PDB file of C-alpha atoms in Angstrom:
ATOM      1  CA  MET F   1      -2.058  11.602   6.534  1.00  0.00           C
ATOM      2  CA  SER F   2      -3.376   9.775   9.630  1.00  0.00           C
ATOM      3  CA  PHE F   3      -3.913   5.920   9.904  1.00  0.00           C
ATOM      4  CA  GLY F   4      -7.635   6.464   9.484  1.00  0.00           C
ATOM      5  CA  GLU F   5      -7.605   8.695   6.650  1.00  0.00           C
ATOM      6  CA  ALA F   6      -5.051   6.454   4.838  1.00  0.00           C
ATOM      7  CA  VAL F   7      -7.174   3.364   5.052  1.00  0.00           C
ATOM      8  CA  SER F   8     -10.233   5.042   4.272  1.00  0.00           C
ATOM      9  CA  THR F   9      -8.850   6.595   1.209  1.00  0.00           C
ATOM     10  CA  VAL F  10      -7.288   3.481  -0.028  1.00  0.00           C
ATOM     11  CA  LEU F  11     -10.512   1.226   0.681  1.00  0.00           C
ATOM     12  CA  THR F  12     -13.180   3.816  -0.409  1.00  0.00           C
ATOM     13  CA  GLN F  13     -11.926   6.395  -2.911  1.00  0.00           C
ATOM     14  CA  LYS F  14      -8.907   4.668  -4.524  1.00  0.00           C
ATOM     15  CA  TYR F  15      -9.883   0.821  -4.316  1.00  0.00           C
ATOM     16  CA  ALA F  16      -8.688  -0.043  -7.808  1.00  0.00           C
ATOM     17  CA  THR F  17      -6.998   3.039  -8.757  1.00  0.00           C
ATOM     18  CA  PHE F  18      -3.623   2.444 -10.410  1.00  0.00           C
ATOM     19  CA  SER F  19      -2.807   5.821 -11.712  1.00  0.00           C
ATOM     20  CA  GLY F  20      -1.581   8.970  -9.702  1.00  0.00           C
ATOM     21  CA  ARG F  21       0.705   8.927  -6.742  1.00  0.00           C
ATOM     22  CA  ALA F  22       0.501   7.803  -3.098  1.00  0.00           C
ATOM     23  CA  ARG F  23       2.374   9.518  -0.169  1.00  0.00           C
ATOM     24  CA  ARG F  24       4.519   7.209   2.129  1.00  0.00           C
ATOM     25  CA  SER F  25       2.113   7.429   4.924  1.00  0.00           C
ATOM     26  CA  GLU F  26      -0.894   6.312   2.832  1.00  0.00           C
ATOM     27  CA  TYR F  27       1.154   3.254   1.795  1.00  0.00           C
ATOM     28  CA  TRP F  28       2.785   2.358   4.898  1.00  0.00           C
ATOM     29  CA  PHE F  29      -0.328   2.982   7.110  1.00  0.00           C
ATOM     30  CA  PHE F  30      -2.511   0.658   4.694  1.00  0.00           C
ATOM     31  CA  TYR F  31       0.269  -1.976   4.981  1.00  0.00           C
ATOM     32  CA  LEU F  32      -0.038  -1.566   8.875  1.00  0.00           C
ATOM     33  CA  PHE F  33      -3.779  -1.950   8.778  1.00  0.00           C
ATOM     34  CA  SER F  34      -3.585  -5.113   6.696  1.00  0.00           C
ATOM     35  CA  ILE F  35      -0.722  -6.598   8.821  1.00  0.00           C
ATOM     36  CA  LEU F  36      -2.770  -5.785  12.192  1.00  0.00           C
ATOM     37  CA  VAL F  37      -6.101  -7.281  10.705  1.00  0.00           C
ATOM     38  CA  THR F  38      -4.424 -10.258   9.615  1.00  0.00           C
ATOM     39  CA  GLY F  39      -2.609 -10.701  12.973  1.00  0.00           C
ATOM     40  CA  VAL F  40      -5.829 -10.399  14.633  1.00  0.00           C
ATOM     41  CA  LEU F  41      -7.409 -12.986  12.646  1.00  0.00           C
ATOM     42  CA  ASN F  42      -4.492 -15.376  13.062  1.00  0.00           C
ATOM     43  CA  VAL F  43      -4.840 -14.970  16.550  1.00  0.00           C
ATOM     44  CA  LEU F  44      -8.372 -15.810  16.733  1.00  0.00           C
ATOM     45  CA  MET F  45      -7.985 -18.612  14.566  1.00  0.00           C
ATOM     46  CA  ALA F  46      -5.078 -20.297  16.817  1.00  0.00           C
ATOM     47  CA  VAL F  47      -7.071 -19.591  20.028  1.00  0.00           C
ATOM     48  CA  THR F  48     -10.655 -20.740  18.676  1.00  0.00           C
ATOM     49  CA  GLY F  49      -9.684 -23.070  16.165  1.00  0.00           C
ATOM     50  CA  ALA F  50     -12.852 -22.031  14.300  1.00  0.00           C
ATOM     51  CA  LYS F  51     -13.009 -22.782  10.419  1.00  0.00           C
ATOM     52  CA  ALA F  52     -15.168 -19.980   9.990  1.00  0.00           C
ATOM     53  CA  ILE F  53     -12.363 -17.439  10.860  1.00  0.00           C
ATOM     54  CA  SER F  54     -10.017 -19.082   8.420  1.00  0.00           C
ATOM     55  CA  TYR F  55     -12.465 -18.393   5.737  1.00  0.00           C
ATOM     56  CA  LEU F  56     -12.838 -14.906   6.962  1.00  0.00           C
ATOM     57  CA  ALA F  57      -9.055 -14.547   6.720  1.00  0.00           C
ATOM     58  CA  ILE F  58      -9.139 -15.923   3.086  1.00  0.00           C
ATOM     59  CA  LEU F  59     -11.836 -13.512   2.202  1.00  0.00           C
ATOM     60  CA  PHE F  60      -9.974 -10.517   3.805  1.00  0.00           C
ATOM     61  CA  GLY F  61      -6.784 -11.319   1.997  1.00  0.00           C
ATOM     62  CA  LEU F  62      -8.774 -11.437  -1.266  1.00  0.00           C
ATOM     63  CA  ALA F  63     -10.365  -8.240  -0.714  1.00  0.00           C
ATOM     64  CA  LEU F  64      -7.341  -6.589  -0.009  1.00  0.00           C
ATOM     65  CA  LEU F  65      -5.455  -7.967  -3.228  1.00  0.00           C
ATOM     66  CA  ILE F  66      -6.368  -5.215  -5.574  1.00  0.00           C
ATOM     67  CA  PRO F  67      -6.106  -2.198  -3.171  1.00  0.00           C
ATOM     68  CA  SER F  68      -2.747  -3.519  -1.881  1.00  0.00           C
ATOM     69  CA  LEU F  69      -1.376  -3.659  -5.525  1.00  0.00           C
ATOM     70  CA  ALA F  70      -2.943  -0.340  -6.298  1.00  0.00           C
ATOM     71  CA  VAL F  71      -1.484   1.488  -3.431  1.00  0.00           C
ATOM     72  CA  GLY F  72       1.992  -0.139  -4.105  1.00  0.00           C
ATOM     73  CA  VAL F  73       1.741   1.092  -7.760  1.00  0.00           C
ATOM     74  CA  ARG F  74       0.782   4.739  -6.632  1.00  0.00           C
ATOM     75  CA  ARG F  75       3.689   4.482  -4.369  1.00  0.00           C
ATOM     76  CA  LEU F  76       6.103   3.701  -6.928  1.00  0.00           C
ATOM     77  CA  HIS F  77       4.699   6.353  -9.109  1.00  0.00           C
ATOM     78  CA  ASP F  78       5.320   8.858  -6.301  1.00  0.00           C
ATOM     79  CA  THR F  79       8.960   7.794  -6.264  1.00  0.00           C
ATOM     80  CA  GLY F  80       9.023   8.211 -10.183  1.00  0.00           C
ATOM     81  CA  ARG F  81       9.184   4.577 -11.158  1.00  0.00           C
ATOM     82  CA  SER F  82       6.801   2.417 -12.828  1.00  0.00           C
ATOM     83  CA  GLY F  83       4.306   0.054 -11.226  1.00  0.00           C
ATOM     84  CA  TRP F  84       5.900  -2.863 -12.654  1.00  0.00           C
ATOM     85  CA  TRP F  85       8.728  -2.567 -10.403  1.00  0.00           C
ATOM     86  CA  LEU F  86       6.356  -4.372  -7.894  1.00  0.00           C
ATOM     87  CA  LEU F  87       7.407  -7.464  -9.717  1.00  0.00           C
ATOM     88  CA  ILE F  88      10.933  -7.335  -8.440  1.00  0.00           C
ATOM     89  CA  GLY F  89       9.562  -8.418  -5.175  1.00  0.00           C
ATOM     90  CA  LEU F  90       8.984 -11.775  -6.552  1.00  0.00           C
ATOM     91  CA  ILE F  91      13.102 -12.266  -6.702  1.00  0.00           C
ATOM     92  CA  PRO F  92      13.708 -13.981  -3.168  1.00  0.00           C
ATOM     93  CA  ILE F  93      15.223 -11.793  -0.580  1.00  0.00           C
ATOM     94  CA  ILE F  94      17.167  -9.301  -2.785  1.00  0.00           C
ATOM     95  CA  GLY F  95      14.030  -8.202  -4.721  1.00  0.00           C
ATOM     96  CA  ALA F  96      12.182  -7.760  -1.489  1.00  0.00           C
ATOM     97  CA  ILE F  97      15.086  -5.682  -0.007  1.00  0.00           C
ATOM     98  CA  ILE F  98      15.017  -3.484  -3.222  1.00  0.00           C
ATOM     99  CA  LEU F  99      11.298  -3.136  -3.150  1.00  0.00           C
ATOM    100  CA  ILE F 100      11.220  -1.821   0.339  1.00  0.00           C
ATOM    101  CA  VAL F 101      13.971   0.715  -0.364  1.00  0.00           C
ATOM    102  CA  PHE F 102      11.823   1.815  -3.331  1.00  0.00           C
ATOM    103  CA  LEU F 103       8.757   1.972  -1.431  1.00  0.00           C
ATOM    104  CA  ALA F 104      10.298   3.636   1.690  1.00  0.00           C
ATOM    105  CA  GLY F 105      11.903   6.428  -0.373  1.00  0.00           C
ATOM    106  CA  ASP F 106      11.190   9.887  -0.636  1.00  0.00           C
ATOM    107  CA  SER F 107       8.685  11.389  -2.996  1.00  0.00           C
ATOM    108  CA  GLN F 108       9.994  12.866  -6.449  1.00  0.00           C
ATOM    109  CA  PRO F 109       9.746  16.351  -5.966  1.00  0.00           C
ATOM    110  CA  GLY F 110       7.623  18.263  -8.547  1.00  0.00           C
ATOM    111  CA  PRO F 111       5.454  16.818 -11.297  1.00  0.00           C
ATOM    112  CA  ASN F 112       6.365  13.492 -12.717  1.00  0.00           C
ATOM    113  CA  ALA F 113       4.892  11.580 -15.634  1.00  0.00           C
ATOM    114  CA  TYR F 114       2.338  10.138 -13.099  1.00  0.00           C
ATOM    115  CA  GLY F 115       0.952  13.327 -11.892  1.00  0.00           C
ATOM    116  CA  PRO F 116       1.417  16.196  -9.744  1.00  0.00           C
ATOM    117  CA  PRO F 117       3.088  15.589  -6.116  1.00  0.00           C
ATOM    118  CA  VAL F 118       0.857  14.990  -3.527  1.00  0.00           C
ATOM    119  CA  LYS F 119       2.660  16.396  -0.816  1.00  0.00           C
ATOM    120  CA  ASP F 120       2.081  19.816  -2.463  1.00  0.00           C
ATOM    121  CA  VAL F 121      -1.555  19.651  -2.717  1.00  0.00           C
ATOM    122  CA  VAL F 122      -3.223  22.664  -1.410  1.00  0.00           C
ATOM    123  CA  GLY F 123      -4.685  21.771   1.937  1.00  0.00           C
ATOM    124  CA  SER F 124      -2.578  18.768   2.689  1.00  0.00           C
ATOM    125  CA  PRO F 125      -0.587  18.633   5.862  1.00  0.00           C
ATOM    126  CA  ALA F 126       2.668  19.466   3.940  1.00  0.00           C
ATOM    127  CA  THR F 127       1.596  22.975   3.097  1.00  0.00           C
ATOM    128  CA  ALA F 128      -0.895  23.771   5.966  1.00  0.00           C
TER     129      ALA F 128
END
């Protein structure tokens, strides 16, 4: 899945979809998108000092809250874990490290309790 496909999928097709599975590329490209846009907004805010840009950054963060949680839950589902594992990230340092390891792990092969594997879907780059 490419950068544009990942962002488009998360923001348009699966905005608040907490069921199913998400590939690593979908999760990490969406995460990269949110980091890049936040970085650009922070630089603009620092350079211009415009209060409107800070409001825009807050709105952007709020707009991405639900899809970020949804794609994180779907990514954990892809590794065979419950979405509740996202809460381990609230534990300082150790929780964040464990969560990154879970999110960066390979997909669970074959169907699991959360659905069929997304890597084996006909027409996906994995089977093409």
